Coordinates of C-alpha atoms in Angstrom, one line a residue:
X158 CA 0.2 0.1 -0.1
X159 CA 1.6 3.5 -1.3
X160 CA 1.0 6.3 0.8
X161 CA 2.2 10.0 0.2
X162 CA 4.4 11.8 3.0
X163 CA 2.1 14.1 3.4
X164 CA -0.9 11.5 4.2
X165 CA 1.3 9.8 6.3
X166 CA 1.7 13.0 8.4
X167 CA -1.8 13.5 8.5
X168 CA -2.9 10.2 9.8
X169 CA -0.3 10.6 12.7
X170 CA -1.5 14.2 13.4
X171 CA -4.9 13.1 13.2
X172 CA -4.5 10.4 16.0
X173 CA -2.6 12.8 18.4
X174 CA -4.5 14.1 21.5
X175 CA -5.0 17.8 20.5
X176 CA -5.7 19.6 23.6
X177 CA -4.1 19.7 26.8
X178 CA -7.0 19.6 29.8
X179 CA -4.4 18.7 32.6
X180 CA -1.5 20.1 33.4
X181 CA 2.2 18.3 32.3
X182 CA 5.3 18.6 34.3
X183 CA 7.3 17.5 31.1
X184 CA 5.5 19.8 28.8
X185 CA 6.2 22.9 30.9
X186 CA 9.9 21.8 31.2
X187 CA 10.2 21.7 27.3
X188 CA 8.8 25.5 27.4
X189 CA 11.3 26.6 29.4
X190 CA 9.2 26.5 32.9
X191 CA 10.3 24.6 35.7
X192 CA 7.0 23.7 37.5
X193 CA 8.3 21.8 40.4
X194 CA 4.9 22.6 42.3
X195 CA 3.8 19.7 39.5
X196 CA 5.6 16.7 41.1
X197 CA 6.9 18.2 44.7
X198 CA 6.0 17.7 47.4
X199 CA 4.2 14.2 46.5
X200 CA 1.4 12.9 48.5
X201 CA 1.6 10.6 51.2
X202 CA 1.3 7.0 49.5
X203 CA 0.1 5.1 52.6
X204 CA -3.5 4.0 52.4
X205 CA -5.9 1.2 52.2
X206 CA -4.8 1.0 48.0
X207 CA -1.5 0.9 49.1
X208 CA -1.7 -2.0 51.6
X209 CA -3.5 -4.5 49.6
X210 CA -0.7 -3.4 46.5
X211 CA 1.8 -4.4 48.8
X212 CA -0.1 -7.3 50.0
X213 CA 0.1 -8.8 46.7
X214 CA 3.3 -8.2 45.9
X215 CA 4.6 -10.3 49.0
X216 CA 2.5 -13.3 47.6
X217 CA 3.9 -12.4 44.1
X218 CA 7.8 -12.5 45.4
X219 CA 6.9 -16.1 47.2
X220 CA 5.6 -17.3 44.1
X221 CA 8.4 -16.0 41.5
X222 CA 11.1 -17.7 44.0
X223 CA 9.3 -21.0 44.6
X224 CA 7.5 -21.5 40.9
X225 CA 9.2 -19.3 38.2
X226 CA 12.8 -21.2 36.8
X227 CA 13.9 -18.5 34.5
X228 CA 16.8 -20.6 33.2
X229 CA 14.3 -23.2 32.5
X230 CA 12.5 -20.8 30.3
X231 CA 15.4 -19.5 28.8
X232 CA 16.6 -23.0 27.8
X233 CA 13.2 -24.5 26.5
X234 CA 12.1 -20.9 25.0
X235 CA 8.8 -21.5 26.7
X236 CA 6.8 -20.3 29.8
X237 CA 5.4 -23.5 31.7
X238 CA 1.5 -23.9 31.6
X239 CA 1.4 -24.5 35.4
X240 CA 3.5 -20.9 35.7
X241 CA 0.6 -19.5 34.0
X242 CA -1.9 -21.3 35.9
X243 CA -0.2 -20.2 39.2
X244 CA -0.2 -16.4 37.9
X245 CA -3.9 -16.8 36.9
X246 CA -4.6 -18.4 40.6
X247 CA -2.8 -14.9 41.7
X248 CA -4.7 -12.7 40.4
X249 CA -1.9 -11.4 38.2
X250 CA -3.4 -11.2 34.8
X251 CA -6.3 -8.8 36.8
X252 CA -4.2 -6.6 38.3
X253 CA -5.1 -3.4 36.3
X254 CA -8.5 -4.6 36.1
X255 CA -11.1 -2.9 38.9
X256 CA -12.3 -4.9 41.6
X257 CA -16.1 -4.7 40.0
X258 CA -14.8 -6.6 37.1
X259 CA -12.9 -9.7 39.2
X260 CA -9.7 -7.8 39.1
X261 CA -7.2 -6.5 42.0
X262 CA -7.7 -2.7 41.0
X263 CA -4.0 -2.1 41.6
X264 CA -2.8 1.5 40.6
X265 CA 0.1 1.8 38.3
X266 CA 2.8 2.2 41.2
X267 CA 2.3 -1.3 42.8
X268 CA 1.2 -2.4 38.9
X269 CA 4.9 -1.4 38.0
X270 CA 6.5 -2.6 40.9
X271 CA 4.8 -5.9 40.1
X272 CA 6.5 -6.1 36.5
X273 CA 10.0 -5.2 37.9
X274 CA 9.9 -8.1 40.5
X275 CA 8.0 -11.1 37.9
X276 CA 10.7 -9.1 34.7
X277 CA 13.6 -10.2 36.9
X278 CA 12.4 -13.6 37.5
X279 CA 12.0 -14.0 33.8
X280 CA 11.7 -11.2 31.3
X281 CA 9.8 -13.3 29.3
X282 CA 7.1 -13.9 32.0
X283 CA 6.9 -10.0 32.4
X284 CA 6.4 -9.8 28.5
X285 CA 3.5 -11.8 29.0
X286 CA 1.8 -10.0 31.9
X287 CA 2.6 -6.4 30.5
X288 CA 1.2 -6.8 26.6
X289 CA -1.9 -8.5 28.4
X290 CA -2.5 -5.6 30.6
X291 CA -0.6 -2.4 29.3
X292 CA -1.7 -2.7 25.5
X293 CA -4.0 -5.8 25.5
X294 CA -7.7 -5.9 25.8
X295 CA -7.9 -4.6 29.3
X296 CA -6.8 -0.8 29.0
X297 CA -8.5 0.0 25.4
X298 CA -11.6 -1.3 27.2
X299 CA -11.1 0.7 30.1
X300 CA -10.7 3.9 28.7
X301 CA -12.9 3.6 25.4
X302 CA -15.0 0.5 25.9
X303 CA -18.7 0.5 26.5
X304 CA -20.0 -0.9 30.0
X305 CA -21.5 -3.8 28.0
X306 CA -18.1 -4.5 26.5
X307 CA -16.5 -4.3 30.0
X308 CA -18.7 -6.7 31.9
X309 CA -18.2 -9.1 28.8
X310 CA -14.7 -9.4 28.7
X311 CA -12.7 -7.8 31.7
X312 CA -14.1 -10.6 34.2
X313 CA -12.6 -13.1 31.4
X314 CA -9.3 -11.3 31.6
X315 CA -9.2 -10.9 35.0
X316 CA -9.6 -14.6 35.3
X317 CA -6.5 -15.3 32.8
X318 CA -7.9 -15.1 29.7
X319 CA -4.6 -14.1 27.6
X320 CA -5.1 -10.6 25.2
X321 CA -2.9 -9.7 22.6
X322 CA -2.6 -6.5 20.5
X323 CA -2.3 -6.7 16.7
X324 CA -1.2 -3.5 14.7
X325 CA 2.2 -4.2 13.2
X326 CA 2.0 -5.6 9.5
X327 CA 5.0 -7.2 7.5
X328 CA 5.0 -3.9 5.8
X329 CA 3.9 -1.4 8.2
X330 CA 5.9 -0.3 11.6
X331 CA 5.8 3.2 12.7
X332 CA 3.5 4.3 9.6
X333 CA 0.2 3.4 10.3
X334 CA -1.2 5.3 7.5
X335 CA 0.0 2.4 5.4
X336 CA -1.9 -0.2 7.2
X337 CA -3.5 -2.8 4.9
X338 CA -5.5 -5.3 7.1
X339 CA -9.3 -4.4 6.4
X340 CA -12.8 -4.8 8.2
X341 CA -15.9 -4.7 5.7
X342 CA -19.0 -4.1 6.9
X343 CA -21.1 -6.8 6.4
X344 CA -24.6 -6.4 8.4
X345 CA -24.0 -6.2 12.0
X346 CA -20.7 -7.2 11.7
X347 CA -17.1 -7.2 10.1
X348 CA -15.1 -8.9 8.1
X349 CA -11.6 -9.1 8.8
X350 CA -8.7 -9.6 6.0
X351 CA -4.7 -9.2 6.5
X352 CA -1.7 -10.0 8.4
X353 CA 0.0 -8.9 11.6
X354 CA 3.2 -9.4 12.5
X355 CA 5.0 -9.4 16.0
X356 CA 1.8 -10.5 17.9
X357 CA 2.9 -10.8 21.5
X358 CA 1.1 -13.2 23.1
X359 CA -0.7 -13.9 20.0
X360 CA 0.0 -17.2 20.1
X361 CA -1.5 -18.2 23.4
X362 CA -4.1 -15.3 23.0
X363 CA -7.6 -16.1 23.5
X364 CA -8.7 -12.4 23.1
X365 CA -6.8 -9.9 20.6
X366 CA -7.0 -6.1 19.8
X367 CA -7.0 -6.0 16.4
X368 CA -6.6 -2.3 14.2
X369 CA -7.9 -2.8 10.8
X370 CA -8.8 -0.1 8.0
X371 CA -12.9 0.3 7.6
X372 CA -13.2 1.1 4.1
X373 CA -13.8 5.1 3.9
X374 CA -13.8 5.6 8.0
X375 CA -10.2 4.8 9.0
X376 CA -8.5 2.4 11.3
X377 CA -10.6 0.9 13.7
X378 CA -10.4 -0.9 17.0
X379 CA -12.2 -4.3 17.4
X380 CA -12.0 -7.1 20.2
X381 CA -11.5 -10.7 18.4
X382 CA -12.1 -13.8 19.6
X383 CA -8.8 -15.5 19.0
X384 CA -10.5 -18.9 18.0
X385 CA -12.9 -17.5 15.5
X386 CA -13.2 -19.1 12.4
X387 CA -10.3 -17.7 9.8
X388 CA -7.8 -17.0 11.9
X389 CA -4.3 -19.0 11.7
X390 CA -1.4 -18.4 14.0
X391 CA 1.1 -19.0 11.0
X392 CA 4.4 -19.0 13.0
X393 CA 5.9 -18.7 16.7
X394 CA 8.7 -16.1 15.7
X395 CA 12.1 -16.8 18.1
X396 CA 14.4 -13.9 18.9
X397 CA 17.8 -13.0 20.3
X398 CA 16.3 -12.5 23.7
X399 CA 12.9 -13.0 25.4
X400 CA 13.0 -16.7 24.5
X401 CA 9.9 -17.4 26.2
X402 CA 7.7 -14.8 24.7
X403 CA 4.7 -16.0 22.6
X404 CA 5.1 -13.9 19.5
X405 CA 3.9 -14.8 16.2
X406 CA 2.3 -14.0 12.8
X407 CA -1.5 -14.1 12.7
X408 CA -3.1 -14.5 9.7
X409 CA -7.4 -13.3 9.3
X410 CA -8.9 -14.7 6.3
X411 CA -12.9 -13.3 6.2
X412 CA -13.0 -13.3 10.2
X413 CA -16.5 -12.2 11.6
X414 CA -16.6 -10.0 14.3
X415 CA -19.5 -8.5 15.8
X416 CA -20.3 -4.6 15.2
X417 CA -21.1 -5.0 19.3
X418 CA -16.8 -5.8 19.8
X419 CA -16.0 -2.4 18.1
X420 CA -14.2 -0.2 20.5
X421 CA -15.1 3.6 20.2
X422 CA -16.0 4.8 16.6
X423 CA -15.2 4.0 13.7
X424 CA -12.0 5.5 12.6
X425 CA -10.7 6.2 16.1
X426 CA -8.1 3.0 16.2
X427 CA -5.1 4.8 16.2
X428 CA -6.3 7.6 18.8
X429 CA -7.5 4.7 21.1
X430 CA -4.1 3.2 20.5
X431 CA -2.1 6.1 21.4
X432 CA -4.3 6.6 24.3
X433 CA -3.8 3.4 25.7
X434 CA 0.1 3.7 25.2
X435 CA 0.4 6.7 27.5
X436 CA 0.2 4.9 30.4
X437 CA 0.7 1.5 29.0
X438 CA 4.3 2.6 27.7
X439 CA 4.8 2.6 31.6
X440 CA 5.5 -1.3 31.8
X441 CA 8.5 -1.3 29.8
X442 CA 10.4 1.1 32.4
X443 CA 9.0 -1.2 35.3
X444 CA 10.8 -4.0 33.6
X445 CA 14.0 -1.9 32.8
X446 CA 14.0 -0.4 36.7
X447 CA 13.8 -4.3 37.8
X448 CA 16.4 -5.3 35.6
X449 CA 18.7 -2.1 36.7
X450 CA 18.2 -3.3 40.4
X451 CA 19.2 -6.7 39.6
X452 CA 22.5 -5.7 37.5
X453 CA 23.5 -3.5 40.5
X454 CA 23.2 -6.4 43.1
X455 CA 25.4 -8.8 40.8
X456 CA 27.9 -5.9 39.9
X457 CA 28.2 -4.9 43.5
X458 CA 28.8 -8.5 44.6
X459 CA 30.6 -9.7 42.0
X460 CA 33.1 -6.1 42.2
X461 CA 33.7 -7.2 46.1
X462 CA 34.1 -11.1 45.7
X463 CA 36.6 -10.7 42.5
X464 CA 40.3 -9.3 43.3
X465 CA 42.7 -8.0 41.0
X466 CA 46.4 -7.1 42.1
X467 CA 45.8 -7.2 45.7
X468 CA 42.5 -5.7 45.8
X469 CA 38.6 -6.2 45.1
X470 CA 37.9 -4.8 41.5
X471 CA 35.2 -2.6 42.6
X472 CA 38.1 -0.8 44.7
X473 CA 39.7 0.0 41.1
X474 CA 38.8 3.4 39.6
X475 CA 37.9 2.1 36.3
X476 CA 35.4 -0.4 37.8
X477 CA 34.3 1.9 40.4
X478 CA 33.0 4.3 38.1
X479 CA 31.0 2.0 36.2
X480 CA 29.3 0.7 39.9
X481 CA 28.7 4.5 40.4
X482 CA 26.9 4.9 37.1
X483 CA 25.1 1.8 37.8
X484 CA 23.9 2.3 41.5
X485 CA 23.1 6.3 40.2
X486 CA 21.2 5.6 37.4
X487 CA 19.2 2.9 39.2
X488 CA 18.2 5.3 41.5
X489 CA 17.0 7.8 38.7
X490 CA 15.1 5.1 36.3
X491 CA 13.2 4.3 40.0
X492 CA 12.6 8.0 40.6
X493 CA 11.2 8.5 37.2
X494 CA 9.1 5.1 37.3
X495 CA 7.5 6.0 40.9
X496 CA 6.8 9.5 40.2
X497 CA 5.2 8.7 36.4
X498 CA 3.3 5.6 38.2
X499 CA 1.7 8.2 41.3
X500 CA 1.1 11.0 38.6
X501 CA -1.0 8.5 36.3
X502 CA -2.9 7.2 39.6
X503 CA -4.2 10.9 40.9
X504 CA -5.4 11.5 37.3
X505 CA -5.1 15.1 37.6
X506 CA -2.0 15.3 35.2
X507 CA -1.3 14.6 31.3
X508 CA 1.3 12.4 31.3
X509 CA 1.7 11.6 27.6
X510 CA 5.3 13.3 27.5
X511 CA 6.4 11.8 30.7
X512 CA 5.4 8.0 29.5
X513 CA 7.3 8.5 26.7
X514 CA 10.1 10.1 28.2
X515 CA 10.3 7.4 31.0
X516 CA 10.1 4.5 28.4
X517 CA 12.9 6.7 26.3
X518 CA 15.3 6.8 28.7
X519 CA 15.1 3.4 30.9
X520 CA 15.2 1.4 27.9
X521 CA 18.3 3.4 26.6
X522 CA 20.2 3.5 30.2
X523 CA 18.8 -0.4 31.0
X524 CA 20.8 -1.2 27.8
X525 CA 24.0 0.8 29.0
X526 CA 23.7 -0.4 32.8
X527 CA 23.7 -4.1 31.4
X528 CA 26.5 -3.9 29.2
X529 CA 28.3 -2.3 31.8
X530 CA 27.7 -5.3 33.8
X531 CA 28.9 -7.7 31.2
X532 CA 32.1 -5.8 31.3
X533 CA 32.6 -5.7 34.6
X534 CA 32.1 -9.8 34.8
X535 CA 34.5 -9.8 32.0
X536 CA 34.8 -13.4 30.2
X537 CA 32.0 -14.6 32.7
X538 CA 29.8 -12.0 31.4
X539 CA 29.7 -13.5 27.9
X540 CA 29.4 -16.9 29.3
X541 CA 26.3 -18.2 30.0
X542 CA 24.7 -19.2 32.9
X543 CA 24.3 -22.7 31.9
X544 CA 27.7 -22.7 31.0
X545 CA 29.0 -21.2 34.1
X546 CA 27.2 -23.6 36.3
X547 CA 28.2 -26.5 34.1
X548 CA 31.9 -25.9 35.6
X549 CA 30.9 -25.2 39.0
X550 CA 30.3 -21.5 39.7
X551 CA 27.0 -19.4 40.1
X552 CA 25.2 -19.4 37.2
X553 CA 24.7 -15.6 36.4
X554 CA 22.7 -14.6 33.2
X555 CA 24.4 -11.8 32.6
X556 CA 24.8 -12.1 28.9
X557 CA 21.1 -12.9 28.4
X558 CA 19.9 -9.6 30.5
X559 CA 21.7 -7.7 27.8
X560 CA 19.9 -9.8 25.0
X561 CA 16.5 -9.7 26.9
X562 CA 16.7 -5.9 27.5
X563 CA 17.8 -4.9 23.8
X564 CA 14.2 -5.3 22.7
X565 CA 12.8 -2.4 24.9
X566 CA 14.8 0.0 22.4
X567 CA 12.6 -1.1 19.9
X568 CA 9.3 -2.2 21.5
X569 CA 6.3 0.3 21.6
X570 CA 8.1 2.8 19.7
X571 CA 11.9 2.5 18.6
X572 CA 14.2 4.8 20.4
X573 CA 14.1 7.0 16.9
X574 CA 10.6 6.8 16.9
X575 CA 10.0 8.0 20.5
X576 CA 12.4 11.0 20.1
X577 CA 9.9 12.4 17.1
X578 CA 6.6 11.9 19.2
X579 CA 8.1 13.5 22.3
X580 CA 9.3 16.5 20.0
X581 CA 6.2 16.8 18.3
X582 CA 4.5 17.1 21.8
X583 CA 7.4 19.4 23.1
X584 CA 6.7 22.1 20.1
X585 CA 3.0 21.8 20.3
X586 CA 2.5 25.1 22.0
X587 CA 4.5 26.5 19.4
X588 CA 2.7 24.8 16.5
X589 CA -0.9 26.2 18.1
X590 CA 0.2 29.5 17.7
X591 CA 2.8 29.7 14.8
X592 CA 2.1 26.3 12.7
X593 CA 0.0 28.3 10.2
X594 CA 3.4 30.5 8.8
X595 CA 4.9 27.2 8.1
X596 CA 2.4 25.0 7.0
X597 CA 2.4 25.2 3.1
X598 CA -0.9 24.9 2.9
X599 CA -2.5 27.3 4.8
X600 CA -4.2 30.5 2.7
X601 CA -3.0 34.0 3.2
X602 CA -5.9 34.6 5.8
X603 CA -4.5 31.8 8.0
X604 CA -1.0 32.8 8.0
X605 CA -2.1 36.4 8.9
X606 CA -3.8 35.0 11.7
X607 CA -1.0 32.9 13.1
X608 CA 1.3 36.1 12.8
X609 CA -0.7 38.0 14.7
X610 CA -1.3 34.8 17.6
X611 CA 2.4 34.2 17.3
X612 CA 3.4 37.4 17.7
X613 CA 1.1 38.0 21.1
X614 CA 2.6 34.5 22.1
X615 CA 6.3 35.2 21.7
X616 CA 5.9 38.8 23.2
X617 CA 4.9 37.2 26.4
X618 CA 7.2 34.0 26.2
X619 CA 10.3 35.1 25.2
X620 CA 10.9 37.5 28.0
X621 CA 10.5 34.9 30.6
X622 CA 13.4 32.9 29.2
X623 CA 16.1 35.2 29.7
X624 CA 16.3 35.1 33.7
X625 CA 14.6 32.7 36.3
X626 CA 14.9 31.0 39.8
X627 CA 18.3 28.8 38.6
X628 CA 19.8 32.5 39.0
X629 CA 19.1 32.7 42.4
X630 CA 21.7 31.2 45.0
X631 CA 18.9 29.9 47.8
X632 CA 16.4 28.7 45.1
X633 CA 15.0 25.3 45.9
X634 CA 16.0 25.5 49.6
X635 CA 14.1 22.5 50.3
X636 CA 16.6 20.5 48.8
X637 CA 19.4 21.9 50.2
X638 CA 19.8 19.8 53.9
X639 CA 22.3 20.1 56.4
X640 CA 24.9 17.2 56.3
X641 CA 23.0 16.1 52.7
X642 CA 24.8 16.9 49.3
X643 CA 23.0 19.8 48.1
X644 CA 20.6 19.0 45.2
X645 CA 19.0 22.4 45.4
X646 CA 22.3 23.5 43.1
X647 CA 21.2 20.6 40.7
X648 CA 17.8 22.0 40.4
X649 CA 18.6 25.3 39.9
X650 CA 20.9 23.9 37.1
X651 CA 17.6 22.2 35.7
X652 CA 15.9 25.4 35.8
X653 CA 18.6 27.2 33.8
X654 CA 18.8 24.5 31.6
X655 CA 15.2 24.2 30.3
X656 CA 15.1 28.0 29.8
X657 CA 18.4 27.4 27.3
X658 CA 16.6 24.6 25.9
X659 CA 13.4 26.4 25.1
X660 CA 15.7 29.1 23.7
X661 CA 17.5 26.7 21.7
X662 CA 14.1 25.2 20.2
X663 CA 13.1 28.6 19.0
X664 CA 16.1 29.3 17.4
X665 CA 15.9 26.0 15.5
X666 CA 12.3 26.9 14.4
X667 CA 12.9 30.0 13.5
X668 CA 16.1 29.1 11.4
X669 CA 14.4 26.0 9.6
X670 CA 10.8 26.5 10.0
X671 CA 8.9 24.0 8.2
X672 CA 11.9 21.8 7.6
X673 CA 12.4 21.5 11.1
X674 CA 10.8 18.1 11.3
X675 CA 13.4 16.9 8.8
X676 CA 16.2 17.5 11.3
X677 CA 15.5 14.2 13.1
X678 CA 19.0 14.0 14.7
X679 CA 18.6 17.3 15.9
X680 CA 15.0 16.9 17.7
X681 CA 16.7 13.8 19.2
X682 CA 19.0 16.0 21.2
X683 CA 16.4 18.1 22.0
X684 CA 14.8 15.5 23.7
X685 CA 17.6 13.8 25.1
X686 CA 18.1 16.9 26.9
X687 CA 14.5 16.9 28.0
X688 CA 14.8 13.1 29.1
X689 CA 17.9 14.0 31.4
X690 CA 16.4 17.0 33.1
X691 CA 12.8 15.4 34.0
X692 CA 15.3 12.5 35.4
X693 CA 17.3 14.9 37.2
X694 CA 14.1 16.6 38.7
X695 CA 12.3 13.0 39.3
X696 CA 15.7 12.0 41.1
X697 CA 15.9 15.0 43.6
X698 CA 12.3 14.8 44.3
X699 CA 12.5 11.1 45.1
X700 CA 15.6 11.6 47.3
X701 CA 13.6 14.4 49.2
X702 CA 10.6 12.2 49.4
X703 CA 12.6 9.4 51.1
X704 CA 14.5 12.1 53.1
X705 CA 11.2 13.1 54.7
X706 CA 9.9 9.7 55.5
X707 CA 12.9 8.8 57.1
X708 CA 13.8 6.0 54.5
X709 CA 17.4 5.9 53.8
X710 CA 17.3 9.6 53.2
X711 CA 20.8 10.5 53.7
X712 CA 21.7 7.6 50.9
X713 CA 18.8 9.0 48.6
X714 CA 20.3 12.3 48.3
X715 CA 24.2 10.5 47.9
X716 CA 22.6 8.5 44.9
X717 CA 20.9 11.9 43.5
X718 CA 24.0 13.8 43.5
X719 CA 25.9 11.2 41.9
X720 CA 22.9 10.9 39.3
X721 CA 22.8 14.6 38.6
X722 CA 26.7 15.4 38.3
X723 CA 26.6 12.7 36.1
X724 CA 23.5 13.8 33.9
X725 CA 25.0 17.1 34.0
X726 CA 28.0 16.3 31.9
X727 CA 26.0 14.4 29.4
X728 CA 23.1 17.8 29.3
X729 CA 26.2 19.9 28.6
X730 CA 27.5 17.8 26.0
X731 CA 24.0 17.3 24.1
X732 CA 23.9 21.2 23.9
X733 CA 27.0 21.7 22.4
X734 CA 26.2 18.9 19.8
X735 CA 23.2 20.7 18.9
X736 CA 25.3 23.1 17.1
X737 CA 28.5 21.6 16.8
X738 CA 27.9 18.5 14.8
X739 CA 28.5 16.1 11.8
X740 CA 25.2 16.3 10.7
X741 CA 24.8 17.4 7.4
X742 CA 28.4 15.5 6.3
X743 CA 26.3 12.7 7.7
X744 CA 23.3 13.0 5.5
X745 CA 25.6 13.5 2.4
X746 CA 27.6 10.2 3.1
X747 CA 24.2 8.4 3.8
X748 CA 23.2 9.5 0.8
X749 CA 26.1 8.3 -1.4
X750 CA 26.0 4.8 0.8
X751 CA 22.4 4.3 -0.5
X752 CA 23.1 5.4 -4.0
X753 CA 25.6 2.4 -4.2
X754 CA 28.9 4.9 -4.4
X755 CA 30.8 2.7 -1.4
X756 CA 29.9 -1.1 -2.7
X757 CA 33.8 -1.5 -3.2
X758 CA 33.9 -1.2 0.6
X759 CA 31.8 -4.5 0.7
X760 CA 33.9 -6.7 -1.0
X761 CA 35.9 -9.3 0.7
X762 CA 33.4 -11.0 2.8
X763 CA 30.6 -13.9 2.9
X764 CA 26.8 -12.8 3.6
X765 CA 25.8 -15.9 5.5
X766 CA 22.1 -14.6 5.0
X767 CA 19.2 -17.0 2.9
X768 CA 17.6 -16.0 -0.1
X769 CA 14.1 -14.4 -0.1
X770 CA 12.6 -11.1 0.0
X771 CA 13.1 -7.9 2.6
X772 CA 9.4 -8.0 3.3
X773 CA 7.3 -11.2 2.8
X774 CA 4.1 -11.1 0.8
X775 CA 1.2 -10.7 2.9
X776 CA -1.3 -11.6 0.1
X777 CA 0.9 -15.0 -0.9
X778 CA -1.5 -18.0 0.0
X779 CA 0.1 -19.6 2.6
X780 CA -2.4 -22.1 3.6
X781 CA 0.3 -24.7 3.8
X782 CA 1.4 -23.4 7.4
X783 CA -0.4 -25.1 10.2
X784 CA -2.0 -23.4 12.9
X785 CA 0.3 -23.1 16.2
X786 CA -2.2 -21.2 18.1
X787 CA -2.4 -23.0 21.5
X788 CA -4.9 -22.4 24.2
X789 CA -3.4 -22.8 27.9
X790 CA -5.7 -24.4 30.1

């Protein structure tokens, strides 16, 4: 299916939430305003819901220790059915489902903690539970379903009917305008036809959320029974990591779906998917935070036990720097996760940018943490846990953790796509007032109105970027506590950097105007600066909360201080690279590569790839494939 660039942008833009009805800390941050009042002080987390969540975490912790064998799942590339049954008995498939529908009714904070816990026992089990509840049937029905749909499907999901989300197709990834699966109205139902790729949980699912195009109406969401006639799971895919994940290729041939199973209106499917992901994306930071905690534990224990040149390797500065990075960054990831989860639970904030930043930052940092752990472990980090155990050593699956975490930089929006998504939201205020000036389709009247609106907006906004609290020596005094590291200084840096980032964004819009959207590497750096500033803010707030509750407050301040020192260096580099970089040279070189000018550089190798098309033809008759779908009783 061929779609023009303009049409692809139009479809993506139409799927966005257009308005901001609630405050957003991250949105304000990109506009040069450090609204610390939006995230500090945090409300008291104690209460009946919190106690209920902690009791469940206790049961889940015991279950993970006694019944989940991560090594077995890795070796056999399958989660045992009895593990799934045990999770059902615990109510783990209904963690986010309301008690009125048979679920546990946990908030995002305890749901995220549960995923962090179970993900360290087995990342594949973490993926099973998160895909089921974060993007599968429960979340879109909670947000957009009718009461009849909730009563029909949510109790089943809470009892353990596994759900999956089907959007991606063999030739459609982050460009949904080219979606080819169709849903043709037929009386009081729809007939669905198409092929879906990388359907996490799809191999064992009982219920599916399927995105399909209704002719003339647009992409629409449906709840589909996985055993419906015409559905075939043609393959269970295998990956470099997450070897127990039930991910497949699903073909739909004339699948009849009742109109009552349509979620929302015709054409609202993409908006439903993106809104679902606003909080659904927090599942990946939860899994990444759990991984960071595990890496910290192993790095600490190994660095204290392994001796070289007369002392533990952790005492050597080269390894000590890695330990510092792992500990400080893990603290920051947990701070970002806890803050984002609390904001989601309060339902008083628009967290679309916060959740996206959490996903982007945690997936990148967790990968770096795991890589550093492998380096600290040396040859043992590269060796499998089974091989280590076979020769009598502790079976540490460091290399598996590295493989398992790699997908998080791709799942639910790759890092590159997240950069563009966040950048679009970050400049939304500008586009609302000045978009007409750079839109080639705008009429003269529209451009004139935009010029007037832009003039008024920037006359008020630009002066606020000149100076602020970050220049006041005593600002943010709540975070300058006696005999503790001075976190107030870091918040003053965040405030100054926020205004600097807003100025840089304005300069870029003035310089490139409508071409700014093509400056993807520049926008990526802008977003990465915002992510660091968000993480620094979260780390300081998290440390102060722990201190005020007398819960490792001094240690938390030390971790936050170390993280902010490290983060500030990264921010300085990113600011420098905004305007001093090789972007133009890189773009020219990439063009030559694509033109085949350097194919001579590829000579002297053997390509072990098997023959075949780059992308399989979804219209090809594949009836020869048997249905590998299976139901877990």
